Tab-separated table of C-alpha atoms in Angstrom:
chain	number	residue	atom	x	y	z
M	1	MET	CA	14.097	11.926	12.256
M	2	PRO	CA	17.850	11.207	11.991
M	3	VAL	CA	19.417	11.314	8.580
M	4	MET	CA	20.504	7.849	7.586
M	5	LYS	CA	24.102	7.495	6.536
M	6	THR	CA	24.167	4.637	4.069
M	7	GLU	CA	27.758	4.821	2.850
M	8	THR	CA	29.921	1.773	3.436
M	9	PHE	CA	32.052	1.249	6.475
M	10	ASP	CA	34.616	-1.527	6.891
M	11	PHE	CA	33.760	-3.154	10.181
M	12	SER	CA	36.518	-5.059	11.973
M	13	ALA	CA	36.372	-8.734	11.078
M	14	VAL	CA	35.404	-9.744	14.606
M	15	PHE	CA	32.034	-7.989	14.210
M	16	ASP	CA	29.233	-9.661	12.269
M	17	SER	CA	28.761	-6.745	9.878
M	18	ALA	CA	26.137	-8.513	7.740
M	19	TYR	CA	23.998	-9.006	10.832
M	20	LEU	CA	24.472	-5.409	12.017
M	21	LEU	CA	23.568	-3.914	8.644
M	22	GLU	CA	20.517	-6.151	8.246
M	23	VAL	CA	19.170	-5.410	11.725
M	24	HIS	CA	19.690	-1.667	11.409
M	25	ASP	CA	18.636	-1.348	7.807
M	26	ASN	CA	22.150	-0.141	6.808
M	27	ASP	CA	21.853	2.777	9.220
M	28	LEU	CA	25.398	3.360	10.507
M	29	ASN	CA	24.197	5.972	12.993
M	30	ALA	CA	21.912	3.414	14.577
M	31	ILE	CA	24.778	0.918	14.774
M	32	ALA	CA	27.017	3.515	16.433
M	33	GLU	CA	24.268	4.126	18.962
M	34	ILE	CA	23.938	0.381	19.658
M	35	PHE	CA	27.685	0.093	20.248
M	36	MET	CA	27.613	2.941	22.766
M	37	THR	CA	24.479	1.748	24.561
M	38	ALA	CA	25.698	-1.855	24.734
M	39	HIS	CA	29.082	-0.731	26.078
M	40	GLU	CA	27.443	1.377	28.762
M	41	GLN	CA	24.899	-1.282	29.779
M	42	ILE	CA	27.456	-4.102	29.899
M	43	ILE	CA	29.735	-2.056	32.202
M	44	ASN	CA	26.768	-1.279	34.407
M	45	GLU	CA	25.589	-4.904	34.589
M	46	ILE	CA	29.121	-6.145	35.347
M	47	HIS	CA	29.345	-3.628	38.171
M	48	LEU	CA	26.031	-4.898	39.564
M	49	SER	CA	27.192	-8.513	39.300
M	50	LYS	CA	30.278	-8.119	41.520
M	51	PRO	CA	28.581	-8.552	44.941
M	52	PHE	CA	26.943	-11.787	43.759
M	53	ALA	CA	30.327	-13.179	42.715
M	54	GLU	CA	31.753	-12.267	46.109
M	55	ARG	CA	28.878	-13.989	47.902
M	56	GLY	CA	29.025	-17.034	45.612
M	57	ASP	CA	25.398	-16.499	44.609
M	58	ALA	CA	25.379	-18.430	41.336
M	59	GLU	CA	21.682	-17.956	40.523
M	60	SER	CA	21.729	-14.150	40.930
M	61	LEU	CA	24.920	-14.023	38.922
M	62	ARG	CA	23.336	-16.113	36.179
M	63	GLN	CA	20.335	-13.768	36.052
M	64	ARG	CA	22.637	-10.733	35.785
M	65	PHE	CA	24.608	-12.238	32.929
M	66	HIS	CA	21.439	-13.367	31.231
M	67	ARG	CA	20.708	-9.652	30.804
M	68	ILE	CA	24.208	-8.988	29.454
M	69	LYS	CA	24.148	-11.826	26.934
M	70	PRO	CA	21.936	-10.330	24.182
M	71	LEU	CA	23.849	-7.036	24.347
M	72	TRP	CA	26.857	-8.791	22.834
M	73	GLY	CA	24.697	-10.443	20.224
M	74	PHE	CA	22.948	-7.238	19.216
M	75	SER	CA	26.392	-5.610	18.871
M	76	GLY	CA	27.433	-8.262	16.381
M	77	LEU	CA	29.851	-9.936	18.811
M	78	HIS	CA	28.312	-13.396	18.878
M	79	TYR	CA	31.443	-15.050	20.239
M	80	TRP	CA	31.090	-13.036	23.469
M	81	GLN	CA	27.427	-13.966	23.677
M	82	GLN	CA	28.493	-17.627	23.577
M	83	HIS	CA	30.998	-16.982	26.391
M	84	VAL	CA	28.205	-15.656	28.566
M	85	GLN	CA	26.015	-18.624	27.666
M	86	VAL	CA	28.754	-21.018	28.820
M	87	PHE	CA	29.004	-19.101	32.090
M	88	GLU	CA	25.218	-19.183	32.547
M	89	ASP	CA	25.257	-22.959	32.080
M	90	PHE	CA	28.094	-23.209	34.572
M	91	CYS	CA	26.069	-21.213	37.138
M	92	CYS	CA	23.135	-23.597	36.662
M	93	ARG	CA	25.353	-26.426	37.920
M	94	LYS	CA	25.530	-24.622	41.313
M	95	PRO	CA	29.340	-24.478	41.606
M	96	ASP	CA	31.013	-23.827	44.955
M	97	ARG	CA	32.037	-20.277	45.798
M	98	GLU	CA	35.710	-20.609	44.835
M	99	ASN	CA	34.970	-22.227	41.486
M	100	LEU	CA	32.342	-19.629	40.783
M	101	LYS	CA	34.680	-16.735	41.605
M	102	GLU	CA	37.441	-18.180	39.448
M	103	SER	CA	35.147	-18.711	36.502
M	104	TYR	CA	33.629	-15.259	37.011
M	105	HIS	CA	37.026	-13.552	36.910
M	106	ARG	CA	37.965	-15.430	33.734
M	107	LEU	CA	34.722	-14.275	32.183
M	108	ILE	CA	35.295	-10.674	33.252
M	109	GLN	CA	38.706	-10.753	31.534
M	110	GLN	CA	36.978	-11.905	28.346
M	111	MET	CA	34.304	-9.245	28.768
M	112	GLU	CA	36.981	-6.570	29.083
M	113	ILE	CA	38.523	-7.636	25.778
M	114	GLY	CA	35.060	-7.437	24.197
M	115	LEU	CA	34.388	-4.055	25.782
M	116	ASN	CA	37.662	-2.702	24.376
M	117	LEU	CA	36.732	-3.957	20.921
M	118	LEU	CA	33.320	-2.383	21.251
M	119	GLU	CA	34.777	0.950	22.354
M	120	MET	CA	37.381	1.007	19.581
M	121	GLU	CA	34.840	0.112	16.912
M	122	SER	CA	32.405	2.650	18.280
M	123	ASN	CA	35.079	5.401	18.089
M	124	ARG	CA	36.153	4.350	14.616
M	125	LEU	CA	32.556	4.417	13.408
M	126	LYS	CA	31.883	7.803	15.043
M	127	ASN	CA	34.969	9.248	13.352
M	128	HIS	CA	33.800	7.837	10.057
M	129	LEU	CA	30.390	9.416	10.477
M	130	HIS	CA	31.645	12.865	11.449
Y	1	MET	CA	-3.463	-5.629	8.216
Y	2	ASN	CA	-2.657	-3.924	11.481
Y	3	ILE	CA	-1.490	-6.106	14.354
Y	4	LYS	CA	-1.944	-4.641	17.831
Y	5	ALA	CA	0.939	-5.825	19.966
Y	6	ILE	CA	2.637	-5.399	23.308
Y	7	ILE	CA	6.251	-6.103	24.221
Y	8	VAL	CA	7.067	-7.748	27.538
Y	9	GLU	CA	10.825	-7.458	27.919
Y	10	ASP	CA	13.099	-6.422	30.776
Y	11	GLN	CA	16.181	-5.811	28.632
Y	12	PRO	CA	15.950	-2.206	27.301
Y	13	MET	CA	18.050	-2.766	24.182
Y	14	SER	CA	16.126	-5.887	23.192
Y	15	ALA	CA	12.883	-3.957	23.584
Y	16	GLU	CA	14.196	-1.006	21.553
Y	17	ILE	CA	15.317	-3.195	18.670
Y	18	LEU	CA	11.989	-5.011	18.686
Y	19	LYS	CA	10.110	-1.687	18.637
Y	20	LYS	CA	12.198	-0.552	15.670
Y	21	PHE	CA	11.446	-3.768	13.801
Y	22	CYS	CA	7.722	-3.297	14.442
Y	23	VAL	CA	7.797	0.256	13.087
Y	24	ARG	CA	9.880	-0.846	10.098
Y	25	SER	CA	7.402	-3.627	9.271
Y	26	GLY	CA	4.534	-1.163	8.923
Y	27	ILE	CA	2.231	-3.960	10.136
Y	28	VAL	CA	2.809	-4.230	13.857
Y	29	ASN	CA	1.572	-1.430	16.070
Y	30	VAL	CA	3.171	-1.569	19.525
Y	31	LEU	CA	0.655	-0.323	22.085
Y	32	HIS	CA	2.914	-0.687	25.128
Y	33	HIS	CA	6.189	-2.028	26.405
Y	34	PHE	CA	6.246	-3.646	29.840
Y	35	PRO	CA	9.487	-4.474	31.674
Y	36	ASP	CA	7.864	-7.290	33.649
Y	37	ALA	CA	5.056	-9.824	33.526
Y	38	VAL	CA	3.045	-8.309	36.402
Y	39	LEU	CA	2.421	-5.008	34.609
Y	40	ALA	CA	1.703	-6.834	31.367
Y	41	ALA	CA	-0.859	-9.092	33.088
Y	42	GLU	CA	-2.665	-6.042	34.507
Y	43	PHE	CA	-2.827	-4.510	31.037
Y	44	LEU	CA	-4.050	-7.730	29.421
Y	45	GLN	CA	-6.860	-8.044	31.949
Y	46	GLN	CA	-8.400	-4.893	30.545
Y	47	ASN	CA	-7.192	-4.732	26.959
Y	48	VAL	CA	-7.297	-6.976	23.940
Y	49	VAL	CA	-4.225	-7.341	21.757
Y	50	ASP	CA	-3.475	-9.526	18.765
Y	51	LEU	CA	0.107	-10.325	19.603
Y	52	VAL	CA	2.449	-10.460	22.601
Y	53	PHE	CA	6.214	-10.406	22.164
Y	54	LEU	CA	7.215	-12.172	25.336
Y	55	ASP	CA	10.575	-12.613	26.993
Y	56	VAL	CA	10.906	-15.692	29.186
Y	57	GLU	CA	13.306	-14.704	31.953
Y	58	MET	CA	12.426	-11.452	33.665
Y	59	PRO	CA	12.579	-10.187	37.231
Y	60	GLY	CA	9.586	-11.680	39.072
Y	61	PRO	CA	7.165	-13.933	37.216
Y	62	SER	CA	8.446	-15.447	33.978
Y	63	GLY	CA	6.884	-15.179	30.543
Y	64	PHE	CA	5.335	-18.622	31.062
Y	65	ASP	CA	3.789	-17.458	34.356
Y	66	LEU	CA	2.152	-14.652	32.405
Y	67	LEU	CA	0.703	-17.133	29.890
Y	68	ASP	CA	-0.702	-19.157	32.802
Y	69	GLN	CA	-2.423	-16.069	34.187
Y	70	ILE	CA	-4.159	-14.542	31.205
Y	71	ASN	CA	-7.562	-15.710	30.019
Y	72	MET	CA	-7.436	-14.266	26.528
Y	73	GLN	CA	-5.631	-15.983	23.694
Y	74	PRO	CA	-3.406	-13.540	21.820
Y	75	GLN	CA	-0.765	-14.896	19.493
Y	76	VAL	CA	2.580	-15.107	21.256
Y	77	ILE	CA	6.089	-14.769	19.897
Y	78	MET	CA	8.641	-15.687	22.519
Y	79	THR	CA	11.867	-13.708	22.493
Y	80	THR	CA	14.693	-15.125	24.521
Y	81	ALA	CA	18.444	-15.490	24.544
Y	82	HIS	CA	18.184	-19.110	25.631
Y	83	THR	CA	17.150	-22.109	23.525
Y	84	ASN	CA	16.416	-24.169	26.643
Y	85	HIS	CA	12.886	-22.813	26.828
Y	86	ALA	CA	11.944	-23.753	23.268
Y	87	PHE	CA	10.244	-27.036	24.193
Y	88	THR	CA	8.130	-25.438	26.939
Y	89	ALA	CA	7.295	-22.574	24.596
Y	90	PHE	CA	5.822	-24.896	22.018
Y	91	GLU	CA	3.884	-26.736	24.723
Y	92	TYR	CA	2.226	-23.371	25.326
Y	93	ASN	CA	1.379	-23.349	21.636
Y	94	VAL	CA	3.259	-20.132	20.961
Y	95	CYS	CA	3.370	-18.934	17.409
Y	96	ASP	CA	7.149	-18.647	17.137
Y	97	TYR	CA	10.317	-18.499	19.157
Y	98	LEU	CA	12.922	-15.832	18.404
Y	99	LYS	CA	16.366	-16.437	19.793
Y	100	LYS	CA	18.226	-13.207	20.540
Y	101	PRO	CA	19.894	-11.758	18.647
Y	102	TYR	CA	17.591	-12.320	15.696
Y	103	THR	CA	17.594	-10.651	12.313
Y	104	TYR	CA	14.867	-8.442	10.858
Y	105	GLN	CA	14.100	-11.166	8.313
Y	106	ARG	CA	13.619	-13.700	11.114
Y	107	PHE	CA	11.315	-11.214	12.862
Y	108	LEU	CA	9.303	-10.813	9.652
Y	109	ASP	CA	9.007	-14.587	9.287
Y	110	ALA	CA	7.592	-14.803	12.807
Y	111	VAL	CA	5.097	-11.999	12.160
Y	112	GLY	CA	4.171	-13.721	8.887
Y	113	LYS	CA	3.261	-16.830	10.881
Y	114	VAL	CA	1.014	-14.738	13.117
Y	115	ILE	CA	-0.745	-13.278	10.080
Y	116	THR	CA	-1.294	-16.720	8.551
Y	117	ILE	CA	-2.572	-18.249	11.791
Y	118	THR	CA	-4.909	-15.308	12.434
Y	119	ALA	CA	-6.278	-15.410	8.882
Y	120	ASN	CA	-6.807	-19.185	9.013
Y	121	ALA	CA	-8.548	-18.940	12.374
Y	122	LYS	CA	-10.830	-16.245	10.992
Y	123	GLU	CA	-11.683	-18.349	7.932
Y	124	LYS	CA	-12.280	-21.413	10.068
Y	125	LYS	CA	-14.477	-19.453	12.446
Y	126	LYS	CA	-16.546	-18.168	9.539
Y	127	GLY	CA	-17.578	-21.647	8.494
Y	128	GLU	CA	-17.934	-23.098	11.948
Y	129	GLU	CA	-20.005	-20.475	13.711
Y	130	ASP	CA	-23.305	-21.722	15.009
Y	131	ILE	CA	-26.561	-19.862	15.136
Y	132	PHE	CA	-29.652	-20.707	17.137
Y	133	ILE	CA	-33.179	-20.469	15.748
Y	134	LYS	CA	-36.572	-21.032	17.307
Y	135	CYS	CA	-38.574	-23.600	15.388
Y	136	ASN	CA	-41.693	-25.485	16.491
Y	137	GLY	CA	-41.166	-24.476	20.104
Y	138	GLN	CA	-37.578	-25.713	20.078
Y	139	VAL	CA	-34.311	-23.864	19.988
Y	140	ILE	CA	-32.245	-25.466	17.259
Y	141	ARG	CA	-28.538	-25.080	16.654
Y	142	LEU	CA	-27.580	-24.641	13.013
Y	143	LYS	CA	-24.053	-24.576	11.721
Y	144	THR	CA	-23.469	-21.599	9.460
Y	145	SER	CA	-21.814	-23.921	6.981
Y	146	GLU	CA	-25.010	-26.041	6.773
Y	147	ILE	CA	-27.286	-23.180	5.736
Y	148	LEU	CA	-27.774	-22.829	1.980
Y	149	TYR	CA	-30.119	-19.881	2.003
Y	150	MET	CA	-32.915	-18.150	3.881
Y	151	GLU	CA	-36.232	-17.266	2.349
Y	152	SER	CA	-38.681	-14.701	3.603
Y	153	MET	CA	-42.274	-15.885	4.061
Y	154	GLY	CA	-44.090	-12.827	5.380
Y	155	ASP	CA	-43.558	-12.818	9.136
Y	156	TYR	CA	-41.571	-16.028	8.889
Y	157	VAL	CA	-38.230	-17.037	7.470
Y	158	ARG	CA	-37.389	-20.445	6.072
Y	159	PHE	CA	-33.851	-21.704	6.676
Y	160	VAL	CA	-32.863	-24.189	4.005
Y	161	THR	CA	-30.055	-26.687	4.600
Y	162	LYS	CA	-29.025	-29.582	2.368
Y	163	ASP	CA	-31.287	-32.053	4.202
Y	164	LYS	CA	-33.874	-29.994	6.076
Y	165	LYS	CA	-35.964	-26.847	6.118
Y	166	TYR	CA	-36.735	-24.888	9.283
Y	167	ILE	CA	-39.382	-22.217	9.578
Y	168	THR	CA	-38.942	-19.582	12.219
Y	169	HIS	CA	-40.735	-16.401	13.223
Y	170	ASN	CA	-38.388	-13.653	12.064
Y	171	SER	CA	-37.965	-10.892	9.506
Y	172	MET	CA	-35.309	-10.447	6.828
Y	173	LYS	CA	-34.406	-7.029	8.202
Y	174	LYS	CA	-33.823	-8.365	11.706
Y	175	LEU	CA	-31.975	-11.382	10.378
Y	176	LEU	CA	-29.593	-9.268	8.334
Y	177	SER	CA	-28.470	-7.447	11.451
Y	178	GLN	CA	-27.755	-10.754	13.220
Y	179	ILE	CA	-25.835	-12.783	10.651
Y	180	ASP	CA	-22.262	-12.520	9.400
Y	181	PRO	CA	-22.222	-10.180	6.359
Y	182	ASP	CA	-18.964	-11.760	5.177
Y	183	ILE	CA	-20.808	-15.033	4.612
Y	184	PHE	CA	-24.412	-14.134	3.937
Y	185	CYS	CA	-25.648	-11.780	1.257
Y	186	GLN	CA	-29.147	-10.572	0.494
Y	187	VAL	CA	-29.601	-11.280	-3.205
Y	188	HIS	CA	-33.294	-10.500	-3.393
Y	189	ARG	CA	-35.945	-8.897	-1.229
Y	190	SER	CA	-36.930	-12.392	-0.110
Y	191	TYR	CA	-33.630	-14.254	-0.184
Y	192	ILE	CA	-30.378	-14.274	1.760
Y	193	VAL	CA	-27.832	-16.780	0.523
Y	194	ASN	CA	-24.737	-18.368	1.992
Y	195	MET	CA	-22.062	-17.116	-0.417
Y	196	CYS	CA	-19.778	-20.025	0.505
Y	197	LYS	CA	-22.372	-22.314	-1.120
Y	198	LEU	CA	-22.776	-20.378	-4.355
Y	199	ASN	CA	-22.109	-22.648	-7.358
Y	200	ASP	CA	-22.757	-20.201	-10.156
Y	201	PHE	CA	-24.314	-16.873	-10.817
Y	202	ARG	CA	-25.787	-16.026	-14.188
Y	203	ASP	CA	-28.426	-13.700	-15.585
Y	204	ASN	CA	-30.751	-13.071	-12.677
Y	205	ASN	CA	-30.217	-16.264	-10.754
Y	206	ALA	CA	-27.790	-17.752	-8.285
Y	207	SER	CA	-27.404	-21.493	-8.174
Y	208	ILE	CA	-26.846	-23.002	-4.736
Y	209	GLU	CA	-26.490	-26.763	-4.587
Y	210	GLY	CA	-29.306	-27.339	-7.066
Y	211	HIS	CA	-31.557	-24.516	-5.830
Y	212	LEU	CA	-32.111	-21.602	-8.203
Y	213	ILE	CA	-32.398	-18.334	-6.257
Y	214	PRO	CA	-33.535	-15.105	-7.927
Y	215	VAL	CA	-31.103	-12.185	-7.818
Y	216	SER	CA	-32.687	-8.773	-8.098
Y	217	LYS	CA	-31.129	-6.001	-10.194
Y	218	ALA	CA	-30.677	-3.900	-7.063
Y	219	ASN	CA	-28.622	-6.618	-5.379
Y	220	LYS	CA	-26.497	-7.744	-8.325
Y	221	ALA	CA	-23.632	-5.384	-7.492
Y	222	LYS	CA	-23.616	-6.602	-3.903
Y	223	VAL	CA	-23.312	-10.218	-5.058
Y	224	LYS	CA	-20.489	-9.335	-7.445
Y	225	LYS	CA	-18.647	-7.655	-4.601
Y	226	HIS	CA	-18.716	-10.920	-2.663
Y	227	ILE	CA	-17.176	-13.023	-5.398
Y	228	LYS	CA	-13.749	-12.786	-6.921
Y	229	VAL	CA	-13.802	-13.529	-10.641
Y	230	LEU	CA	-10.478	-14.491	-12.211
Y	231	GLN	CA	-10.092	-13.073	-15.710
């Protein structure tokens, strides 16, 4: 059983620290693990989504991002979860291929900002714990 | 209380967090996690669970498709990242709807609802269960809640309700093995009473809607166990 580190850590303001601490029972190790797993899974899902964007397959793209969405939420980055939700809704309106690709690329840019935040916070937290 | 549950969820992190919450609660015992509805349906055909944590959108059949397939009626807590399914979920009479990401407190509230619903259903069932007795060549349905007490008469037993009495060929011993021990209690060699109908209990008698039933010394402790006395 991992030893729980309960000391305080100043999360960056963009992260919902109250949510993270409540969900993980103040276990900073568990939060660090969530950051790493979410980062890894989001990159993987984005990679898998690319062919659908190229083909203009809105429904498959929506399903892919539906899997990504809670990863942002569980990482305490609710704003990014909302971004994905907006994109999912957009996909439901069956946009044409060009519109879909444009919207997809805008979303990916947003996702990359979120991924950087996640990586930086993950590293900061790991350094704090070690 | 121990709630036997399964998780049907294709998103690994969502499933992991849910499993952690279940362990942390100390109430919910997760028997299995299924990444899709097909595997979950196979499991539910052969196993009984109290609760299903069910995602809506998964590869293949959806969570709602699973609910359409299964015959049993476990309590269901839907877990989804989309609020659009909330209306359909409540049409399926699900116990609660958790929107991802949810907090541990929100999870506990949902499990609390399951506990309350299960307990109420159990209580309701207790009073509403029917039993069948053979009387004068007829098979008669009696509501458990109608029976005041049963009295042994040699090879026969008399069932006493508020308005009627029914005599049936039976023995107390056999009867005791067939009735719900949470409701009925043998208070005397010749009497079994419906504890939900007990008005008062003093000295060596139990009063049940105007009928005075003897309580033997040997059975006094058993009767006391059934009733909760506030002091």
